XYZ file of C-alpha atoms in Angstrom:
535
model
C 0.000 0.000 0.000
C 1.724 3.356 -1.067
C 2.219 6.046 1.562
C -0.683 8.253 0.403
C -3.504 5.858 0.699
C -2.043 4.895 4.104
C -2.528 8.734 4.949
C -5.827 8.852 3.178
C -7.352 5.558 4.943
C -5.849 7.174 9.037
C -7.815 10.508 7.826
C -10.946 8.790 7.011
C -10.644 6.309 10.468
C -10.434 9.493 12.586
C -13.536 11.836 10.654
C -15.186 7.972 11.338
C -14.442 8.083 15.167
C -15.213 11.570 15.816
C -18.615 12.192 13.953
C -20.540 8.064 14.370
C -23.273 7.846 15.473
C -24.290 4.621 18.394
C -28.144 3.891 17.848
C -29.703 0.616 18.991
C -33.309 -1.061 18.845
C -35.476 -3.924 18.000
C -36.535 -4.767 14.342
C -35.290 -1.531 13.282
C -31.733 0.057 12.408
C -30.647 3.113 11.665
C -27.676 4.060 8.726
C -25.184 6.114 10.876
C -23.565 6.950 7.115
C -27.061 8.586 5.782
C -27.469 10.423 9.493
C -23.658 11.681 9.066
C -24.033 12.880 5.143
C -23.077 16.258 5.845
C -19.954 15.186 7.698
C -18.588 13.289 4.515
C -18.845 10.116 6.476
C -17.078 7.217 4.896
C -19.053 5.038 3.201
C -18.899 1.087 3.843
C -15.634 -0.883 2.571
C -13.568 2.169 2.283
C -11.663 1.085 5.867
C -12.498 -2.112 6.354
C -10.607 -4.340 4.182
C -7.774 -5.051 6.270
C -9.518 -5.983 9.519
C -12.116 -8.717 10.575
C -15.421 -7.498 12.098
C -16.578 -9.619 14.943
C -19.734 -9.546 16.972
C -19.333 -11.744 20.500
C -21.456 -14.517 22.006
C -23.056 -15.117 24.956
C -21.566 -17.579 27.447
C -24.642 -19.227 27.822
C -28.476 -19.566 27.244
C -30.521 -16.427 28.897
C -32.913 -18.272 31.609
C -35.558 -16.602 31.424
C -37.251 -17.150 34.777
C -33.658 -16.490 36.574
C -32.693 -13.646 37.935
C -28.945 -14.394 37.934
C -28.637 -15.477 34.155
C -31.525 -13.457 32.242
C -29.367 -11.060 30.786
C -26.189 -11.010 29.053
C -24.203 -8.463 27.371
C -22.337 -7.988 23.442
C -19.964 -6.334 21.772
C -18.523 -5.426 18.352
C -14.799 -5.352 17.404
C -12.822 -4.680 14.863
C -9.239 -6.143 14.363
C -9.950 -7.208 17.885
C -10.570 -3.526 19.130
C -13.557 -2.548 20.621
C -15.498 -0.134 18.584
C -17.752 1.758 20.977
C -19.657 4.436 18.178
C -21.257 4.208 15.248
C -22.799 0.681 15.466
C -26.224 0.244 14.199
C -28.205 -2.947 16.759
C -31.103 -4.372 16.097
C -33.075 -7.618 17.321
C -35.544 -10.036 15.179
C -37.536 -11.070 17.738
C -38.249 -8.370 20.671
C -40.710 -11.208 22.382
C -37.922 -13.192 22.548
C -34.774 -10.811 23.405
C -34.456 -6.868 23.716
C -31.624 -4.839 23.797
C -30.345 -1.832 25.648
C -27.548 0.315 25.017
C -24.421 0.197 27.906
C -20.918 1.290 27.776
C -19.016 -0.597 25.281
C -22.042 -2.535 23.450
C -25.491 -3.710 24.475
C -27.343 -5.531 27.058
C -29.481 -8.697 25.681
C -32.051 -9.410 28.195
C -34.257 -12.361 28.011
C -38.433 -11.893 27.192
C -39.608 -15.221 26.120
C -38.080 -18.601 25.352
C -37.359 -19.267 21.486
C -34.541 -17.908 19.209
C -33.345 -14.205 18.384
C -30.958 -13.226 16.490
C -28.889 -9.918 17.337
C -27.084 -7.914 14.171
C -24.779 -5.128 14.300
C -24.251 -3.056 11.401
C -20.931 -0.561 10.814
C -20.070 1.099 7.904
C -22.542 -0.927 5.863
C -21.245 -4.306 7.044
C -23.000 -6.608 9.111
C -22.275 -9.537 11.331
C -25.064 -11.387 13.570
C -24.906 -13.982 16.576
C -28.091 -15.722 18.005
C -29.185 -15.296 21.132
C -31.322 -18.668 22.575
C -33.539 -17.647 25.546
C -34.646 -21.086 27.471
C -37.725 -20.503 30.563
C -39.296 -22.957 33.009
C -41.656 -25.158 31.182
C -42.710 -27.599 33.667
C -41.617 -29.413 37.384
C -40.543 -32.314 36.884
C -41.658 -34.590 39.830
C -39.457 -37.960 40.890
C -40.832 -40.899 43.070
C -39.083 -44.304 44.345
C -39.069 -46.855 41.621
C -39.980 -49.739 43.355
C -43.176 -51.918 44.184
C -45.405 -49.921 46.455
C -47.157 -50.907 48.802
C -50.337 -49.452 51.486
C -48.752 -47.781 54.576
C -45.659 -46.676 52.289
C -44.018 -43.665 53.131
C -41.403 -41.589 50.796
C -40.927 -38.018 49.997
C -41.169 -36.877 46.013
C -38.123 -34.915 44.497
C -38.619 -32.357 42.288
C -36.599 -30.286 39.288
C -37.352 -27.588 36.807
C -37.327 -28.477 32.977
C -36.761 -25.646 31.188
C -38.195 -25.087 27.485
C -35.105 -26.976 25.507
C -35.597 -29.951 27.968
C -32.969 -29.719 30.236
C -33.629 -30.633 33.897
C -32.198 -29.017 36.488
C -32.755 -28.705 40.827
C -35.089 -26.113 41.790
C -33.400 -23.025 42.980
C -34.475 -19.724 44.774
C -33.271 -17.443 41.802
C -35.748 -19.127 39.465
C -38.973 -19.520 41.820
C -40.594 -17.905 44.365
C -42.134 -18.990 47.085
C -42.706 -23.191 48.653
C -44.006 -25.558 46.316
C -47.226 -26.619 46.768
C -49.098 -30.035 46.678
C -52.367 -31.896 46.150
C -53.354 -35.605 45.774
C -55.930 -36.254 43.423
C -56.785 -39.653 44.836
C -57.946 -40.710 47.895
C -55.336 -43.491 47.767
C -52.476 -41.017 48.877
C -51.932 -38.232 51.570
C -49.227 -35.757 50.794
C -48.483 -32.882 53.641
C -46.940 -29.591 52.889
C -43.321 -31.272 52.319
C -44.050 -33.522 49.776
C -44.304 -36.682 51.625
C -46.584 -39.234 50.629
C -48.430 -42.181 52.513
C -50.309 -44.752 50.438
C -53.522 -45.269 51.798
C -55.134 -47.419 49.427
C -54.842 -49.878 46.259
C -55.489 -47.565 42.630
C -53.966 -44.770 40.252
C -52.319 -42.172 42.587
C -51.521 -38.889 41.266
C -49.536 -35.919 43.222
C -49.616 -32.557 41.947
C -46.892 -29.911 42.460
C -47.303 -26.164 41.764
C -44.797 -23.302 42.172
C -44.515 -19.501 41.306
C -41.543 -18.563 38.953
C -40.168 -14.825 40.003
C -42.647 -13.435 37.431
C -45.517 -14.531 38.885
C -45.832 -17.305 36.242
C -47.267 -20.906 37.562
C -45.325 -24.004 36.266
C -46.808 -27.045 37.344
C -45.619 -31.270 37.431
C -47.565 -34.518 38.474
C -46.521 -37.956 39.781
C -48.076 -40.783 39.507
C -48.050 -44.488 40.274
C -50.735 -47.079 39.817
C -50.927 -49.309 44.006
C -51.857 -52.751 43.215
C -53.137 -54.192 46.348
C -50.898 -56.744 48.029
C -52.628 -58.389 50.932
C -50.174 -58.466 53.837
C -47.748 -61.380 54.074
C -48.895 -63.964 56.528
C -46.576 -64.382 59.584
C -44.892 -67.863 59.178
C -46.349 -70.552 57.184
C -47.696 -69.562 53.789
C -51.476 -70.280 55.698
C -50.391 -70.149 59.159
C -53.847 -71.620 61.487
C -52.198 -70.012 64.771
C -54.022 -66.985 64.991
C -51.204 -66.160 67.403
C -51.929 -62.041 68.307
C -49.836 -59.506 66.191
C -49.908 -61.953 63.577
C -51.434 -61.852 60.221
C -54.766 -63.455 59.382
C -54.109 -65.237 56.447
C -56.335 -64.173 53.357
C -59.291 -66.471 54.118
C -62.246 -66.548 52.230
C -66.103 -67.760 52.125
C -67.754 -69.081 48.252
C -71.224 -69.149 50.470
C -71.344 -66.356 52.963
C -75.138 -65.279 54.038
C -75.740 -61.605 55.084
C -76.708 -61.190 58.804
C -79.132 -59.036 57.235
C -81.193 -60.225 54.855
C -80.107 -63.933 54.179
C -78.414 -63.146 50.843
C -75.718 -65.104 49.755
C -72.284 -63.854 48.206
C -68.792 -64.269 48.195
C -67.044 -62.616 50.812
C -63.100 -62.838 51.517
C -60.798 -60.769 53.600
C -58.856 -59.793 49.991
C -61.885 -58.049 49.433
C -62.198 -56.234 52.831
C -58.396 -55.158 52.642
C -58.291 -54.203 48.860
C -61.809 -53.180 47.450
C -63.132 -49.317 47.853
C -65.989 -50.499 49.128
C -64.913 -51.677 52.246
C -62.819 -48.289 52.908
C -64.535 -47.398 55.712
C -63.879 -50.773 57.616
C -61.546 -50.365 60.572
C -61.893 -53.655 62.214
C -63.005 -57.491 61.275
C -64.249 -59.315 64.444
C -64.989 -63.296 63.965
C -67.437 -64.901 66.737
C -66.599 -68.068 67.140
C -69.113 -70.887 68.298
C -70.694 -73.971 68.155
C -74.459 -75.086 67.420
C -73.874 -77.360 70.697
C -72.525 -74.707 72.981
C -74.521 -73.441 75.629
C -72.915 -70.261 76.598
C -72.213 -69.270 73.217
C -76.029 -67.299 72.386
C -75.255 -65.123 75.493
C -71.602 -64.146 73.976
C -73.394 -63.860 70.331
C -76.614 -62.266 71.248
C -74.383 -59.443 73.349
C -72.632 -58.701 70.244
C -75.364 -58.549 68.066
C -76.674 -56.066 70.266
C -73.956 -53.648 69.460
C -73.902 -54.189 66.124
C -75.249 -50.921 65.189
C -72.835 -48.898 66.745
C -70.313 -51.088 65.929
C -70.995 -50.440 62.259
C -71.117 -46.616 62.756
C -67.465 -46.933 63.879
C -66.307 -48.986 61.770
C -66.268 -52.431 62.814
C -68.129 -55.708 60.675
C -69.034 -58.722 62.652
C -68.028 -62.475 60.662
C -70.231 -65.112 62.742
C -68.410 -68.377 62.182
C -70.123 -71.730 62.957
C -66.984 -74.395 63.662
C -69.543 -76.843 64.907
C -73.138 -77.945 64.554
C -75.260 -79.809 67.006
C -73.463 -83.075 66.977
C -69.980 -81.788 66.781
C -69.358 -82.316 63.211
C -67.962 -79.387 60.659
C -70.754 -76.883 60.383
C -71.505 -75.566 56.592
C -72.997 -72.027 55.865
C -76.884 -73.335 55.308
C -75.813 -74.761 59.299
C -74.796 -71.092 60.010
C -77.540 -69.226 58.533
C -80.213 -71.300 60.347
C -78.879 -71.793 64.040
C -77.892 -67.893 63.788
C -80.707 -66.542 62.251
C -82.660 -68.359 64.681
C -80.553 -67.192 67.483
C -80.010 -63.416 66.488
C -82.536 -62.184 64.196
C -81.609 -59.730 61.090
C -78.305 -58.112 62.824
C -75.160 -56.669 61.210
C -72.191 -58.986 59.411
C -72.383 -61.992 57.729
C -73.228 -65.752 58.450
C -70.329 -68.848 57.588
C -69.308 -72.038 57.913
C -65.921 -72.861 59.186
C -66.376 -76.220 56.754
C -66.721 -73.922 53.738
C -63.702 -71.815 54.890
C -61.154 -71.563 51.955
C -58.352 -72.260 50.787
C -58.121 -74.681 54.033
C -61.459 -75.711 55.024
C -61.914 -75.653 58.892
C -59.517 -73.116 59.222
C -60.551 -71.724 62.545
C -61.623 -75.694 64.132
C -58.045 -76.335 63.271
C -56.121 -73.837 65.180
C -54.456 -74.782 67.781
C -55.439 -71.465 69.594
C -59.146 -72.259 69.678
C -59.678 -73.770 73.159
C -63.011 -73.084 74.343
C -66.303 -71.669 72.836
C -67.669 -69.263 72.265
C -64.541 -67.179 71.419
C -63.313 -63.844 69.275
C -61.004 -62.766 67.699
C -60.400 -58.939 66.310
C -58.163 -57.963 63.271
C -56.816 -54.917 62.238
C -57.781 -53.815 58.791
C -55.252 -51.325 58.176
C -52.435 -54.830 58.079
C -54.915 -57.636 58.729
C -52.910 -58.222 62.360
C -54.428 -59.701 64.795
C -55.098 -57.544 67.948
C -57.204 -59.230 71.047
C -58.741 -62.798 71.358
C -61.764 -63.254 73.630
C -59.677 -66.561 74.905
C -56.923 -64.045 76.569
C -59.687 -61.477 77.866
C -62.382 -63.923 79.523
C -62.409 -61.859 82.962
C -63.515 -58.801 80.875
C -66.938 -60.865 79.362
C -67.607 -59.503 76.372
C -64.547 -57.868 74.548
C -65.160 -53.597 74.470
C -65.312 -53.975 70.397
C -66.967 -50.378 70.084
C -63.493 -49.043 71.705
C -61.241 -51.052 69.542
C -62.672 -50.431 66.775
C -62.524 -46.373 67.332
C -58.847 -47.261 68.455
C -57.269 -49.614 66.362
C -53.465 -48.698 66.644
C -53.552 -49.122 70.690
C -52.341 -52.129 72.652
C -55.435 -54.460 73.170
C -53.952 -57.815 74.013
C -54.505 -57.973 78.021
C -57.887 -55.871 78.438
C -58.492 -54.463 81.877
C -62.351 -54.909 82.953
C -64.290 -52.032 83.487
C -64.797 -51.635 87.254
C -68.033 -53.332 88.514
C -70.518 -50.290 89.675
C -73.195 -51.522 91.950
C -76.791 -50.078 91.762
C -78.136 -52.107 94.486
C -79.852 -50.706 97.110
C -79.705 -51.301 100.836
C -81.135 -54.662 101.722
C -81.462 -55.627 98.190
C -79.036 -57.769 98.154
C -80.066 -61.529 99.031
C -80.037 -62.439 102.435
C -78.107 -65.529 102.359
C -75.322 -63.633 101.007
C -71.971 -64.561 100.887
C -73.131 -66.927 98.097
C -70.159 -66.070 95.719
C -69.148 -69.393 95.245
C -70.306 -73.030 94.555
C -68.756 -74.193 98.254
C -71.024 -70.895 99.602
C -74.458 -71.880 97.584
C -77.439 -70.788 99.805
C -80.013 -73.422 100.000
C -83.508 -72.746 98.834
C -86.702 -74.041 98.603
C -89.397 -74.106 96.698
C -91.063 -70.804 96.733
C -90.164 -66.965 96.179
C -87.071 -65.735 96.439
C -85.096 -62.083 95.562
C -81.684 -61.064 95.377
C -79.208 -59.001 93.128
C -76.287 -58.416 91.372
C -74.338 -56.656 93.961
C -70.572 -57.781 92.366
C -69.128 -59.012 89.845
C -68.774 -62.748 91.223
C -72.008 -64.970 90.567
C -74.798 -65.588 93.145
C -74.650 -69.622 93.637
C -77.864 -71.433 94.652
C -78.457 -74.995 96.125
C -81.209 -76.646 95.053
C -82.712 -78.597 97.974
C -85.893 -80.396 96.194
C -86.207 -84.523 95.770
C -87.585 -85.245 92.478
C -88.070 -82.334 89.361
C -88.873 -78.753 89.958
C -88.635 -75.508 87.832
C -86.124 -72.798 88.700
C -87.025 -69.373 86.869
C -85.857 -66.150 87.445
C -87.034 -62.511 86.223
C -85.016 -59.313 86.304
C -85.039 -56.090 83.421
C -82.649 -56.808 80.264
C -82.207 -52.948 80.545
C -79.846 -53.317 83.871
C -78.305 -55.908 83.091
C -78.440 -59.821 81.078
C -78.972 -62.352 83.705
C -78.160 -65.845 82.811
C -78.335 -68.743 85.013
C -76.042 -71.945 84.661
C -76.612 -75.481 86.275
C -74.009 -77.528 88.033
C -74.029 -80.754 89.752
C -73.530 -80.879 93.296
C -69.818 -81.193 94.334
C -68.611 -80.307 91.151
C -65.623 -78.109 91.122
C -64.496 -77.962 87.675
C -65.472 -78.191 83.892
C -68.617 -76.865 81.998
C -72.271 -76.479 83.669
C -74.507 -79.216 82.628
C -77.420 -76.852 82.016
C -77.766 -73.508 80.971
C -80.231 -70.595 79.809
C -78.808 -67.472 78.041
C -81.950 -66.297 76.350
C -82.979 -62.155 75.231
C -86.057 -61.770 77.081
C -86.672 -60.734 81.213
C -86.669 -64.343 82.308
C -84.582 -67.746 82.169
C -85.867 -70.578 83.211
C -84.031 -73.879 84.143
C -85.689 -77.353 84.748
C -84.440 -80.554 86.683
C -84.305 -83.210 89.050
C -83.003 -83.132 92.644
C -80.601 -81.181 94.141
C -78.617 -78.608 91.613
C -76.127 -76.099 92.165
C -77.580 -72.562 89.986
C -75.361 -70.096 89.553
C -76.463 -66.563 88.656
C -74.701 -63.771 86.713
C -74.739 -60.839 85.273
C -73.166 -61.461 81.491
C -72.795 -57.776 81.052
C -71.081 -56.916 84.369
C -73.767 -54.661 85.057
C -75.758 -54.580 88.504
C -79.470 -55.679 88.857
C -81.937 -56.783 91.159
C -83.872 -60.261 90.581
C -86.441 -62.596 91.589
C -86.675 -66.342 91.864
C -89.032 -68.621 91.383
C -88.480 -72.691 92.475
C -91.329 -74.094 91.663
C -91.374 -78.282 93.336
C -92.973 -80.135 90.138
């Protein structure tokens, strides 16, 4: 290049320095060499032959939605120096990027997510860099990958997934505020800190909902479908124990005969644990007895009597038959007849402990089943066993109403309610202490009165030769009198009589002398009257 156009093209660079022009905008540009006519501004390629012009980048994607990395800044060089006036900027997109002048170039700040592209113009060239702008899209919401089952507990991650699909944690520059959550499904609870508890078999979804720092709501789900698993019995695949804090193994009933109605269906405890309509279940109680057994109507008919609010707090009733008359395996048709018969229409359902599947007999079988009547109550929550009636005989009739309301607590030795007397002053009888079989008063025939005073039996010695009737009368409102027959000197084993009917009287019939004892099968206080009557 010969000395004169070296002078020429200095001359031009500084009139180009001292008289550009710095404009900026969006979808618009400005010609700094038509603005600076009348200062013979160079036009374009008169001084830029021998250098490169270079726009710069960004270091990274504008985030939207964060306050740290929404904005980012660019400049122009030429022949690596920075030229700081006469540079025309413009945008393509202002919805995705704007631009603001600032000392030595411009400031790209990010308005929506997509793709802008940024040109500088100087001295009629141009050079362009894109500019990506990324924003919150979505929450992305993580759970545990493996089986689940009812009673699970866990706590749900979550992360932001921005508009190219990257994933990334949640962080305070992006959103404002806690995230927030709602189960859809009444098989899951979720609290304010994203922990969830499976309540129930079916599709579960979790909803999560934040606040970006623009007031925008992003939003992410989780969901898992909760087959239901019936707990694993304790021990043998179909353990007959029925050992407390055990499970009850999944039995099951092809003929079972509402305590309603008399209508037959299938009824299993798969179905109690898994189906909906058993959600409001809290407890499964299963009276045990025998068509032979004499004390077992009192035990029955006392339960059947609560059924109602039993129901109410959520407890169902399964009256198994192990036995009929003769001692053999009693089928359902057995069950619906003697219990029908015995109860009326009550709450629950009728079975046979023949017809119990998949191992018929189930509950004659155990091991644990000693004496009738008996009872045994199961959690529903985990199908454990809680309380037997076996391990609880001093209390009489097992407080169902209060396990039921309180399923979680401790029921395996139940304390009895303390005995409240109502009798009045001389009401009690006067042969009193009678409280045992060695302490039965003798009586005659004729009228005699006495009462429940305690909670230990009256005993009574029949002194008659040949038959007679014994018969008392009381009120079923204060309390369920029964009466049981012994022989005399017998110390041990079961009474050889007994009446344990629903109405105001029992009545007992026999031949010489007896021992009758007299109780109060609800542990409640009464007064009474006796009739011996010398046939």
């Amino acid at each position: 290049m010969s000395i004169h156009r070296k002078r020429l093209t200095a001359l031009l660079y500084t009139l180009l320095i001292s008289s550009a022009l710095y404009i900026y905008g969006c979808e618009s540009s400005v010609d700094s060499s038509e603005r600076d006519a009348n200062n013979n501004e160079p036009t374009a390629g008169n001084n830029l032959n021998e250098g490169e012009l270079f726009i710069s980048t960004l270091e990274e994607v504008l985030r939207l939605e964060d306050s740290d990395k929404a904005r980012g800044s660019l400049t122009l060089t030429w022949n690596e120096e920075l030229i700081t006036d006469g540079v025309e900027w413009s945008c393509s997109d202002e919805s995705v990027a704007t631009i603001e002048a600032q000392e030595g170039g411009v400031l790209v700040s990010a308005a929506g997510a997509g793709v802008a592209t940024i040109l500088a113009t100087y001295q009629g060239q141009e050079v362009s860099v894109e500019v990506a702008v990324i924003a919150p899209s979505a929450l992305v919401v993580t759970g545990p990958e493996r089986a689940l089952n009812i009673s699970d507990t866990f706590t749900l991650g979550t992360k932001i997934e921005w508009s190219d699909e990257s994933v990334e944690d949640v962080s305070d520059t992006v959103v404002s505020g806690e995230i927030s959550w709602i189960s859809n499904t009444e098989a899951a609870s979720i609290n304010t800190e994203g922990e969830v508890t499976i309540l129930h078999p079916g599709q579960i979804e979790i909803i999560a909902t934040v606040e970006t720092r623009t007031g925008e709501e992003i939003t992410g789900s989780w969901g898992a479908e909760i087959p239901c698993r019936y707990p694993e019995p304790t021990g043998r695949s179909f353990n007959t124990d029925l050992e407390l804090n055990t499970v009850l193994p999944p039995v099951k009933w092809d003929r079972a005969y509402s305590a309603m109605d008399g209508s037959m269906s299938t009824f299993s405890m798969e179905e109690i644990y898994c189906s909906p309509d058993y959600d409001w279940v809290e407890t499964i109680t299963f009276m045990i007895s025998a068509g032979w057994c004499t004390a077992c109507p009192a035990q029955l008919r006392a339960v059947s009597e609560l059924s109602d609010e039993l129901l109410e707090a959520g407890g169902i009733v399964v009256y198994v038959e192990v036995q009929d008359e003769d001692g053999e395996p009693a089928d359902s048709d057995f069950a619906l007849d003697h219990l029908s018969t015995m109860l009326g229409s009550t709450n629950g359902f009728f079975v046979g402990d023949k017809e119990t599947q998949p191992l018929t007999r189930f509950f004659g079988r155990s091991p644990a089943l000693t004496a009738f009547p008996d009872a045994y109550v199961v959690r529903k929550s985990d199908m454990t066993i809680l309380t037997s009636l076996d391990l609880n005989r001093q209390v009489g009739i097992l407080p169902l109403i209060r396990i039921t309301e309180q399923p979680e607590e401790d029921w395996t030795n139940i304390m009895p309610a303390p005995f409240e007397s109502t009798c009045a002053e001389g009401e009690e009888e006067a042969s009193e202490p009678n409280d045992s079989r060695e302490t039965a008063a003798p009586i005659t025939a004729g009228v005699h009165t006495g009462g429940i005073c305690t909670e230990a039996p009256d005993y009574y010695l029949i002194d008659i030769e040949g038959d007679w009737t014994f018969t008392i009368s009381f009120s079923h409102s204060e309390a369920d009198i029964d009466i049981l027959q012994y022989n005399v000197g017998q110390v041990s084993g079961d009474p050889v009589n007994g009446s344990n009917g629903t109405a105001d009287q029992e009545t007992l019939s026999g031949t010489d002398s007896a021992v009758i004892a007299v109780f109060s099968y609800t542990r409640t206080s009464a007064t009474y009257s006796i009739n011996l009557e010398a046939l």
